[in-house]
Structure formats: C-alpha cells, structure tokens
Amino acid sequence: RFDAPYLHATFGRVGMVLAQAGYPPATDAIRAAASLEPTVQQSTVPDAVQKCAIGAAKKAFSEEADLPAVARVVREKVAGGCGGVWQCSVGVASMHGNGIKAADAGYLKLVFGDLHLVVFEAWAEPRADSIAVARAAAPVVKHSTMPAAMQAETVKAATAALGKLKQFGAIAQALRDHLVKEFGGIWHVFAAEVESSGISAWPDSEISLHLAFGLVELAVFKAGHASPADIITRAIGVEPEIRKSTLPAAQQQFAIQIARSKFTQFDDFTPIAEAAKDDMVKKYGGGWHCICGLDAHIGHRLRAAHHSYLEMNFGEMRVVFFKALHLKQEELIWLAKRSEPVLLASTMQPAEQSQALDAVKTAFGEHQDFTSLATAVKDGMGKGGWGCVVGLDVHVGHAGAARGKDHLEVKYDELQVSIFKAEVHETTSDIITMARAQDTVVKESTMPATMQQCAIERARQSIQDRDSFADVLKDVRDEFSAKFGGAWHCVVAEASTAAIGVRRFDAPYLHATFGRVGMVLAQAGYPPATDAIRAAASLEPTVQQSTVPDAVQKCAIGAAKKAFSEEADLPAVARVVREKVAGGCGGVWQCSVGVASMHGNGIKAADAGYLKLVFGDLHLVVFEAWAEPRADSIAVARAAAPVVKHSTMPAAMQAETVKAATAALGKLKQFGAIAQALRDHLVKEFGGIWHVFAAEVESSGISAWPDSEISLHLAFGLVELAVFKAGHASPADIITRAIGVEPEIRKSTLPAAQQQFAIQIARSKFTQFDDFTPIAEAAKDDMVKKYGGGWHCICGLDAHIGHRLRAAHHSYLEMNFGEMRVVFFKALHLKQEELIWLAKRSEPVLLASTMQPAEQSQALDAVKTAFGEHQDFTSLATAVKDGMGKGGWGCVVGLDVHVGHAGAARGKDHLEVKYDELQVSIFKAEVHETTSDIITMARAQDTVVKESTMPATMQQCAIERARQSIQDRDSFADVLKDVRDEFSAKFGGAWHCVVAEASTAAIGVRRFDAPYL
C-alpha cells in the first residue's frame, strides 16, 4: 500500500522492503483527484495506452474508496483495453516512490494533485536461455510452509505456466490467478532469474513457497490475516464490548445470545450474519440486517430506524444489527440515475426500447418524485396509449405490461420502471348500458332475504343512473354501511371477473350478475362468534360424518376443544385445528368452522379423509387435501411453461410466486400438498394471510375471481393455480372515513370538559396520521400533558377491538367514529395474586445472569415451584430464597418497572428473570454486620432526606413512624411492615417500601407522579 510508510533499501547484495500494512486510505486525496486533469511526468507507452490509463484512473478515483482498489481497476482496464500484462502503483506524492525502470518495457507516470500513479508493462524479456533451462529442470523446493496438497498443486501450476509463457510478469500473473481461484484469499507471486532475484529475503506469511527451476526462481506467499474461522474461534467465550446501542435491554440481550450461538455453528462471517438476521426477523418481525466481520475491515454508513441499532465487538470480531430506514423518493431517484439500467423484460422493438430508455434518463434529471417521473416518461413516449409505473422494485406490479404487446421492465439500482402500451377494450359505459335491459341472476348468497333484495334494488338503480363500475360500487357500499352498519367489501366488474373465491362463512355474502356486470358484496370483519366459541369449549361434540381413522378423530376433537377455550375468532380456531391434526397425524389437512345457520361447504369426502363435528351452534369440518389428481395432469404441468391468466401482483412478487409454484409442482403430487407448500412459502416470504387453490383445468372454478388487491391466476398445462392475499380495508382508508364523523359515545365516566378534550385530540390526529398506532400514541401523550400520567389509548377498527380492563374512577371513555373505535382509560394496577397468576402462565425471559448453569436451573425451578404455592410477593420471594438453600441467598420480586436493587449487581452469583410483567432477582448477598447491629447504630444518628415528592405532612409522618420503629424493632422487615401498614391505613391505597442498608436501598425505576421518599 503505497500511501503507507514504505522503505526499499539495499545493503550490498541484500535487499529489503519494509511497509506498514492496513494504513488508512487517502480518501480525501482520491476524491480530489477525480476532478483533476493529470500531468504526464514520463511516458514510453503508445497514445492509446496513455488515454486508456487516464480514463480508467478518473473513473476509479470517482468510484473507489482506497488506493489498492484504484490500482486494481486501472491495471485491469489497461490490460483489458490494450492487451499485455500491466502493473499499477498509486500513492500520496510525499510517500510514493518506486524503483521501476522503463527499460524496453512501457512506462507511464501521471500526477493527479497529491497522488502519483504509475502504469508499467511487466518485466522485459528474460535471457533467452533461462526459460528454456527452467522448462527442462526439475523443481526444487528451497523453502515451504504450505500444506502438502497445496504445495503439489502450486508446483503443478508453476510448471504449466513456465511451459506456456515467456515473460516473468506473465508467469507470475498466471500462477497468482490460479491460486486465487483454487484456494481463495490474496496471493503474491515473484518470478526472476536466479542471479538477479532478491527472493531469499523471505516474506512474513503463514503460507509460502520458494521454488527454483534451473535458472528461474519463484516466490509464492499468501497475504496474511487470520482466517475467518480463526477470528470466530477466538470470539467464542469473549464478553461483548457494546460500542453503540439503541435497542431495548431485552432485545439487546437476545441479539447478543443469538450472535454468540452462531460462533459455534459456523466458521465464516456470511452464514453467521445470515442466521443471526433470520433469528431477529423471526422474533421481532421483518426489516432486520446483520453485518459481521473483522472489526478493522468493517465500515458502514447507514440510517437505522428508531431503537433498532446495536454495534458490538467480541474481541477483534464486530457484529452489527440494525433495522434500516427506507430512503425517500428523491434519494432513490438520485441513486438510480447514477446506476446502469438492468433490463428485466422487454417485447419492444429496438428503436422503441432506445426511446424508452432515453425518456427515463431525461426524466431522472428533471424530477424528484415517482408520480411526476412516471408522467414524464409516459409523455416522452409520445401518443399511442402508453403507460408507466415507477417505484421501489419490491413495490411495483401492474397488469398492463403483462397484457400489452409492447412493454419494458427495467431496473436502476433499487428503482423499477415499467413502460407499457395498454390494450383496448369496450368501455365500462358500454357494458353498463347493455346491463340495464338484462335480468338479475343471483349466483350465490348467504344474506337474509330482505338484505339481498335491498342490495339488488340499489345495484339496479345505480346501473340505471351511473356509467362507471366505481360509482355503482360506491352507491351500493355506502347504502349498506349506512343501513346495516360496519364495513362492507364490494366488487363491481365484468361478470367473468367479479367473484370472491374464499370468504368468512359467518358473514353475509352475495354474488349476482346483471348481464355482463357482476357484483360481489360481503360484510368485512364480521364480529367473531365469541359466545358460540366459548360455549363450545365445554361441550362434547356430535360426530355427524367421519371417514377418518380413530386417531385423527381423537386428535381433531382434542385440538378443537383447546382452540375453543383459547382463541377469540373462528379463523384462529380453524388454523389451530388444522395445524394440530397435520402435526399429530401427518398429511395435508384443511379445516372449516362456522355458526351452524351460516356454515356450508361443498366438500366431498370422496376417497380422502373427512370429519364433521357439531359443538352446539358451531359446525367444524376437517378434511384431507384433495384426492390424487389424474396421473397425467401433474406430468403435463411439469413440462408446460406457466401462463399468467390474471395478476395484480408486483412484478418481483409475481416472479417469486411463479418460481415457488414451479418448484412445488416439480416435487409434489397432490393438489392439496402443492397449494399448502406454495401458501407456506408466500407467508414466510411476504407475510400476511394467503389463500392458494390448485385444481385440474376442467374441474376448477378459479375464473370466479377473488376480491383481493394482490392476486395471481396461473395455468401450467392441465393444472390451474389461484393465489391471493386476504384483504381488509387499510387503516388509512378507515381513518380517512372517520374524518368529519360525529363520535358515538359508547361508554364514558369522564367529566364533561375532559371528555370534550379527548374527542378534540382524537379527531385532530385523524388528519395527521394514516395508521392506528401513531394516532393512539399521540392522543395518549396529549392526555398525559393535560391531565398527568397513567393514561392509555386504544385505536382501531371497531369489529377488531376487544378488551378487558379495569379503569380508575372517572377515567374511561369509549367512542366510535363510524367504523373506527377510540378508547381512553387510566388503568388500575393489578393485585399481586393476579400478577403472579399471569406470570406462571408465561415463559421466563432471562435479563442477566452470572450463575453457573446448574445453579441457574435450580433458581428457575425454585421460582416455578413458588408460583404454584404463593399469592403475594413477600412469601414468593421468601420461598425462592429458601429454595436456593444455604449460602446467603436473597430474592426480590415485584412489577418489572418497580424492582431495582444493588444486591444482585454486587454479588458474584445473580440472576435477573422476567415473567410477563413480573421481575424476579435472585442473588448471593455479600457479608455485612448483622441487621440488628446496623439498626442499633441508627438509633443515635440523624435523619437525612435524600429525595422526596411527598407533601410535608406526609413526609413528616413517614419519618416519625420509621424512627419509632427503629427504636422498637431489630429487623428491617419489621420496620418496613410498620411503616407500610401505617401508610396504607392512614393514606389508603397500596404502598411500596424498601428498608435496607443505606448503600443498597435504592429503587432504580419509579413513577415520579406518585408520592415518593
């Protein structure tokens, strides 16, 4: 690295080179050089080589971050553009020198400001006889630290290079390239005549070889850093040094644990980073990234989302977790216009494609948002029905490009541009006009008769008055929302495409056609049949029909009972039963569950397993995935290319779905298994709730298309697949509809002024945010600022909100703005026995531990046992302490935000563990004077108030009662009890009290809006 301190000296015939490795790159000088014209100090190269070298240098200075990378780019560009074997040296002027002689070889020296750059042709021709002698000579190993197999391969490759090439530079280059390809890493090779070489001055490298072939010597060595495996091995057992963190404590602890667990599983950085990232995604959802490597080699510039960054070192190994913020549109466009286009698909003629790419390039220079960029590209294509979609590659999808003859999909960095010419159809107005004279046909309905009649009459009236599907849809949906309440899904389209393939069987539903106009109307988010679910949990089922083995029937009944007692809605019950039966009995199973009066299915038992159970008002059907398809249909499908019959998917999602469907068809033989495999892949890859249908073309009804924003209809020969994502109105739509709606007060115990304030702040947030969570957070904060701490807010779709809470006196408001519900409340604290009840049903979360594994296991067992026997914190803590045996153990139990003490932090053996909201601290206390000794000394000492938020009279009461107890008692527990009982009796409510040696008595977290001393 020529920008590092460097010395080349000779002592007679002894030569020495000394250079510092890993010297910081001359970044400022590189960036400055990019804008400079070079001075040519010396040149013996042709003009074409000089021009190529200058162009390559300028490009490298503008794109690369360090000098070795600049040198590599220049060397490769010159060799590629001009032929021959070339070398390049670059460095800061004050530190750059070389002993290169132009001789009869090409030589060029350029100066770019503070940087010198030298390009020179590989060494001049050796003496005529030296190569010939070397080819006839047997290789002699003069020095080697190579493993035997590697040495044999190197000798073989060196012999081959000598046999084909005539210049030392070319021989060295060929051997180096072979070693990099064969063994990886960074290799150096020197070739010279024996008389003139200084190879005996041997490099400091763990892997090296010195060879002689007659008059020719070769020196080979691997540039040395410890291997990833060595660095990872040294990191095992090392405590992490946290360099920077914005993660919550529990999340940080989890990240540390998963990183350390990977050190023993993998011996390279990439699989560690990938596995650790996957674990973070499974635990905390998508968007996480992980970087892992040698600390000196990791540099990054990133913007992490709030509370989502951790950077730590395990010795010399660095691990970084972060959740990246999305770039703004103008930033994505800025990056895109600096990148080369990547063509994804095109059916355009060459001239048309060139015009499209020019239109995109021009638009990049003039616009900073996607909409105006897409409009400019469309306009740039001229007349003829062109369309354009621009967006982040994972977010772009449309049907136009797939249908039109002329389309282009091109990607610039993360930005995708789709340009297409749409096909021409009859107008919507034509189709609606024809429908006015045609009959109504009800295809399917679960609506009551009066509701169905209302829907048909309103639709017919709209068809008479309107000339667009959107207007008809709006009329029907608004009528039903106003008349029947709740949110409704409505699809109005050409009859062949308007249908919902899957729905909630407990919701009113209508599919009707009016000539070529089709309409589907269904109530969204229908309230779950909670009462029927809870009643079913205590009932024994009636088996109406069964073709399944007894083991499957028993498993299904057990799973259904468990699901009825634990789940809150029917889809969740169906999911649990399906998973339990599949997991316990094998195979691919489906489950359908609904209220008896609204539940129907067209499932035939056929030769597949089928079970129908009745639990009171609920019917539950479990059935095996479809019977075996015809023998030839899957075989034909595997040989057929996929045909997209309909799609509303983004392009990248569609490509991934087609790829996964092809893989499933290639491996599986049953439609149910194929559908299940594809559905599981989509859930894992894209999240959400997906439906997949697979059937033979002749028998499928897939052309009845679902009401879903994201859907795909595929055909593979004789097999059809329908894929769609289950949809509800988005939070943004629900919030928009709530603006301007007068609130319906469902329940309130707030004073009038407070209620009015709560309504005002809730409504003000509807125009500020388009998601429920920020509305609830901002409204809660406003209530806290106005009326003090302890307020909460819940916000969401009314049919999706259920809660069970105990609000403090005069502190509850529940209201609806149309279909949107907002709840404000000030919660009462749970009793100790309730907190313990919740804790013993939750899994422990380890916060910190310095215990040995056996000791830690004993501690967790002691806590588990105590949970089953005690209902208050004091007896629970005592039981845990006793469960640890002798040895000075202590235990503190309390609500997680109320527990803090110094004991665990001071002892060598301590454990901090959390169960739901309950925190348990177990520690071995240090030895002190007895409690009695400390209390006796305190009787003669003054009272010091360290901090207080109590009124003066309350504070005085506390001090006097404590002093009296210190006079009368000889244990901290008795003093504590006296003070706490006095305050509970005199001032009411629950009080926390800690009495201990002064150096350890502190509460680390507390509520500052409560009286505190």
mmCIF file of N, CA and C in Angstrom, residues 584-632:
data_model
loop_
_atom_site.group_PDB
_atom_site.id
_atom_site.type_symbol
_atom_site.label_atom_id
_atom_site.label_comp_id
_atom_site.label_asym_id
_atom_site.label_seq_id
_atom_site.Cartn_x
_atom_site.Cartn_y
_atom_site.Cartn_z
ATOM 1 N N GLY A 584 -49.931 -33.849 14.292
ATOM 2 C CA GLY A 584 -50.064 -35.091 15.065
ATOM 3 C C GLY A 584 -50.267 -36.332 14.230
ATOM 4 N N CYS A 585 -50.885 -36.161 13.025
ATOM 5 C CA CYS A 585 -51.263 -37.341 12.237
ATOM 6 C C CYS A 585 -50.586 -37.396 10.874
ATOM 7 N N GLY A 586 -49.856 -36.343 10.498
ATOM 8 C CA GLY A 586 -49.214 -36.317 9.186
ATOM 9 C C GLY A 586 -50.199 -35.978 8.082
ATOM 10 N N GLY A 587 -49.677 -35.728 6.892
ATOM 11 C CA GLY A 587 -50.526 -35.396 5.756
ATOM 12 C C GLY A 587 -50.854 -33.919 5.692
ATOM 13 N N VAL A 588 -51.675 -33.552 4.675
ATOM 14 C CA VAL A 588 -52.093 -32.165 4.470
ATOM 15 C C VAL A 588 -53.586 -32.080 4.730
ATOM 16 N N TRP A 589 -54.007 -31.279 5.738
ATOM 17 C CA TRP A 589 -55.401 -31.194 6.166
ATOM 18 C C TRP A 589 -55.901 -29.766 6.065
ATOM 19 N N GLN A 590 -57.215 -29.633 5.871
ATOM 20 C CA GLN A 590 -57.877 -28.335 5.898
ATOM 21 C C GLN A 590 -58.942 -28.364 6.992
ATOM 22 N N CYS A 591 -59.376 -27.172 7.419
ATOM 23 C CA CYS A 591 -60.418 -27.099 8.443
ATOM 24 C C CYS A 591 -61.333 -25.936 8.127
ATOM 25 N N SER A 592 -62.645 -26.142 8.259
ATOM 26 C CA SER A 592 -63.650 -25.096 8.077
ATOM 27 C C SER A 592 -64.528 -25.100 9.312
ATOM 28 N N VAL A 593 -64.803 -23.905 9.883
ATOM 29 C CA VAL A 593 -65.623 -23.826 11.093
ATOM 30 C C VAL A 593 -66.535 -22.619 10.979
ATOM 31 N N GLY A 594 -67.793 -22.755 11.441
ATOM 32 C CA GLY A 594 -68.715 -21.621 11.365
ATOM 33 C C GLY A 594 -69.955 -21.862 12.189
ATOM 34 N N VAL A 595 -70.745 -20.790 12.354
ATOM 35 C CA VAL A 595 -72.032 -20.900 13.036
ATOM 36 C C VAL A 595 -72.963 -21.732 12.158
ATOM 37 N N ALA A 596 -73.717 -22.654 12.789
ATOM 38 C CA ALA A 596 -74.486 -23.640 12.043
ATOM 39 C C ALA A 596 -75.391 -23.001 10.996
ATOM 40 N N SER A 597 -76.073 -21.898 11.357
ATOM 41 C CA SER A 597 -77.034 -21.286 10.444
ATOM 42 C C SER A 597 -76.367 -20.641 9.237
ATOM 43 N N MET A 598 -75.049 -20.394 9.315
ATOM 44 C CA MET A 598 -74.351 -19.695 8.231
ATOM 45 C C MET A 598 -73.232 -20.523 7.627
ATOM 46 N N HIS A 599 -73.102 -21.773 8.016
ATOM 47 C CA HIS A 599 -71.948 -22.568 7.602
ATOM 48 C C HIS A 599 -72.346 -23.584 6.555
ATOM 49 N N GLY A 600 -71.733 -23.549 5.419
ATOM 50 C CA GLY A 600 -71.951 -24.548 4.388
ATOM 51 C C GLY A 600 -70.673 -24.778 3.633
ATOM 52 N N ASN A 601 -70.486 -25.949 3.084
ATOM 53 C CA ASN A 601 -69.306 -26.202 2.258
ATOM 54 C C ASN A 601 -69.650 -27.271 1.238
ATOM 55 N N GLY A 602 -68.943 -27.248 0.137
ATOM 56 C CA GLY A 602 -69.188 -28.222 -0.934
ATOM 57 C C GLY A 602 -68.169 -29.330 -0.929
ATOM 58 N N ILE A 603 -67.570 -29.598 0.239
ATOM 59 C CA ILE A 603 -66.506 -30.606 0.323
ATOM 60 C C ILE A 603 -67.122 -31.998 0.185
ATOM 61 N N LYS A 604 -66.531 -32.822 -0.639
ATOM 62 C CA LYS A 604 -66.949 -34.221 -0.767
ATOM 63 C C LYS A 604 -65.887 -35.107 -0.140
ATOM 64 N N ALA A 605 -66.343 -36.105 0.666
ATOM 65 C CA ALA A 605 -65.381 -36.978 1.323
ATOM 66 C C ALA A 605 -64.573 -37.772 0.305
ATOM 67 N N ALA A 606 -65.234 -38.210 -0.785
ATOM 68 C CA ALA A 606 -64.566 -38.972 -1.855
ATOM 69 C C ALA A 606 -63.684 -40.044 -1.229
ATOM 70 N N ASP A 607 -62.466 -40.177 -1.741
ATOM 71 C CA ASP A 607 -61.554 -41.167 -1.153
ATOM 72 C C ASP A 607 -60.590 -40.497 -0.195
ATOM 73 N N ALA A 608 -60.835 -39.228 0.152
ATOM 74 C CA ALA A 608 -59.981 -38.528 1.119
ATOM 75 C C ALA A 608 -60.656 -38.547 2.481
ATOM 76 N N GLY A 609 -59.886 -38.364 3.566
ATOM 77 C CA GLY A 609 -60.425 -38.340 4.917
ATOM 78 C C GLY A 609 -61.335 -37.148 5.129
ATOM 79 N N TYR A 610 -62.481 -37.364 5.844
ATOM 80 C CA TYR A 610 -63.465 -36.297 6.070
ATOM 81 C C TYR A 610 -64.101 -36.499 7.443
ATOM 82 N N LEU A 611 -64.221 -35.404 8.221
ATOM 83 C CA LEU A 611 -64.817 -35.475 9.559
ATOM 84 C C LEU A 611 -65.651 -34.230 9.790
ATOM 85 N N LYS A 612 -66.927 -34.413 10.183
ATOM 86 C CA LYS A 612 -67.784 -33.274 10.514
ATOM 87 C C LYS A 612 -68.260 -33.421 11.956
ATOM 88 N N LEU A 613 -67.973 -32.373 12.761
ATOM 89 C CA LEU A 613 -68.321 -32.358 14.182
ATOM 90 C C LEU A 613 -69.278 -31.197 14.454
ATOM 91 N N VAL A 614 -70.205 -31.402 15.419
ATOM 92 C CA VAL A 614 -71.119 -30.335 15.847
ATOM 93 C C VAL A 614 -70.894 -30.077 17.335
ATOM 94 N N PHE A 615 -70.524 -28.821 17.638
ATOM 95 C CA PHE A 615 -70.381 -28.369 19.035
ATOM 96 C C PHE A 615 -71.459 -27.309 19.279
ATOM 97 N N GLY A 616 -72.656 -27.704 19.690
ATOM 98 C CA GLY A 616 -73.711 -26.722 19.932
ATOM 99 C C GLY A 616 -74.045 -25.975 18.658
ATOM 100 N N ASP A 617 -73.825 -24.639 18.644
ATOM 101 C CA ASP A 617 -74.152 -23.815 17.476
ATOM 102 C C ASP A 617 -73.044 -23.823 16.416
ATOM 103 N N LEU A 618 -71.944 -24.506 16.679
ATOM 104 C CA LEU A 618 -70.823 -24.473 15.750
ATOM 105 C C LEU A 618 -70.656 -25.803 15.014
ATOM 106 N N HIS A 619 -70.431 -25.709 13.704
ATOM 107 C CA HIS A 619 -70.078 -26.875 12.886
ATOM 108 C C HIS A 619 -68.589 -26.781 12.550
ATOM 109 N N LEU A 620 -67.879 -27.885 12.674
ATOM 110 C CA LEU A 620 -66.457 -27.927 12.367
ATOM 111 C C LEU A 620 -66.193 -29.106 11.440
ATOM 112 N N VAL A 621 -65.556 -28.814 10.296
ATOM 113 C CA VAL A 621 -65.242 -29.851 9.312
ATOM 114 C C VAL A 621 -63.727 -29.924 9.142
ATOM 115 N N VAL A 622 -63.175 -31.131 9.260
ATOM 116 C CA VAL A 622 -61.758 -31.381 8.998
ATOM 117 C C VAL A 622 -61.689 -32.345 7.825
ATOM 118 N N PHE A 623 -60.920 -32.004 6.800
ATOM 119 C CA PHE A 623 -60.872 -32.872 5.626
ATOM 120 C C PHE A 623 -59.465 -32.900 5.055
ATOM 121 N N GLU A 624 -59.115 -34.064 4.525
ATOM 122 C CA GLU A 624 -57.799 -34.248 3.937
ATOM 123 C C GLU A 624 -57.752 -33.508 2.609
ATOM 124 N N ALA A 625 -56.561 -33.012 2.248
ATOM 125 C CA ALA A 625 -56.412 -32.283 0.985
ATOM 126 C C ALA A 625 -56.825 -33.190 -0.168
ATOM 127 N N TRP A 626 -57.213 -32.534 -1.274
ATOM 128 C CA TRP A 626 -57.836 -33.215 -2.398
ATOM 129 C C TRP A 626 -57.247 -34.598 -2.695
ATOM 130 N N ALA A 627 -58.124 -35.470 -3.263
ATOM 131 C CA ALA A 627 -57.656 -36.798 -3.685
ATOM 132 C C ALA A 627 -56.652 -36.658 -4.822
ATOM 133 N N GLU A 628 -56.009 -37.754 -5.139
ATOM 134 C CA GLU A 628 -54.969 -37.762 -6.173
ATOM 135 C C GLU A 628 -55.522 -37.248 -7.506
ATOM 136 N N PRO A 629 -54.848 -36.295 -8.165
ATOM 137 C CA PRO A 629 -55.294 -35.851 -9.489
ATOM 138 C C PRO A 629 -55.046 -36.949 -10.539
ATOM 139 N N ARG A 630 -55.588 -36.744 -11.738
ATOM 140 C CA ARG A 630 -55.311 -37.695 -12.820
ATOM 141 C C ARG A 630 -53.810 -37.835 -13.022
ATOM 142 N N ALA A 631 -53.390 -39.041 -13.346
ATOM 143 C CA ALA A 631 -51.945 -39.335 -13.390
ATOM 144 C C ALA A 631 -51.197 -38.419 -14.336
ATOM 145 N N ASP A 632 -51.875 -38.037 -15.462
ATOM 146 C CA ASP A 632 -51.123 -37.290 -16.464
ATOM 147 C C ASP A 632 -51.115 -35.783 -16.226
#
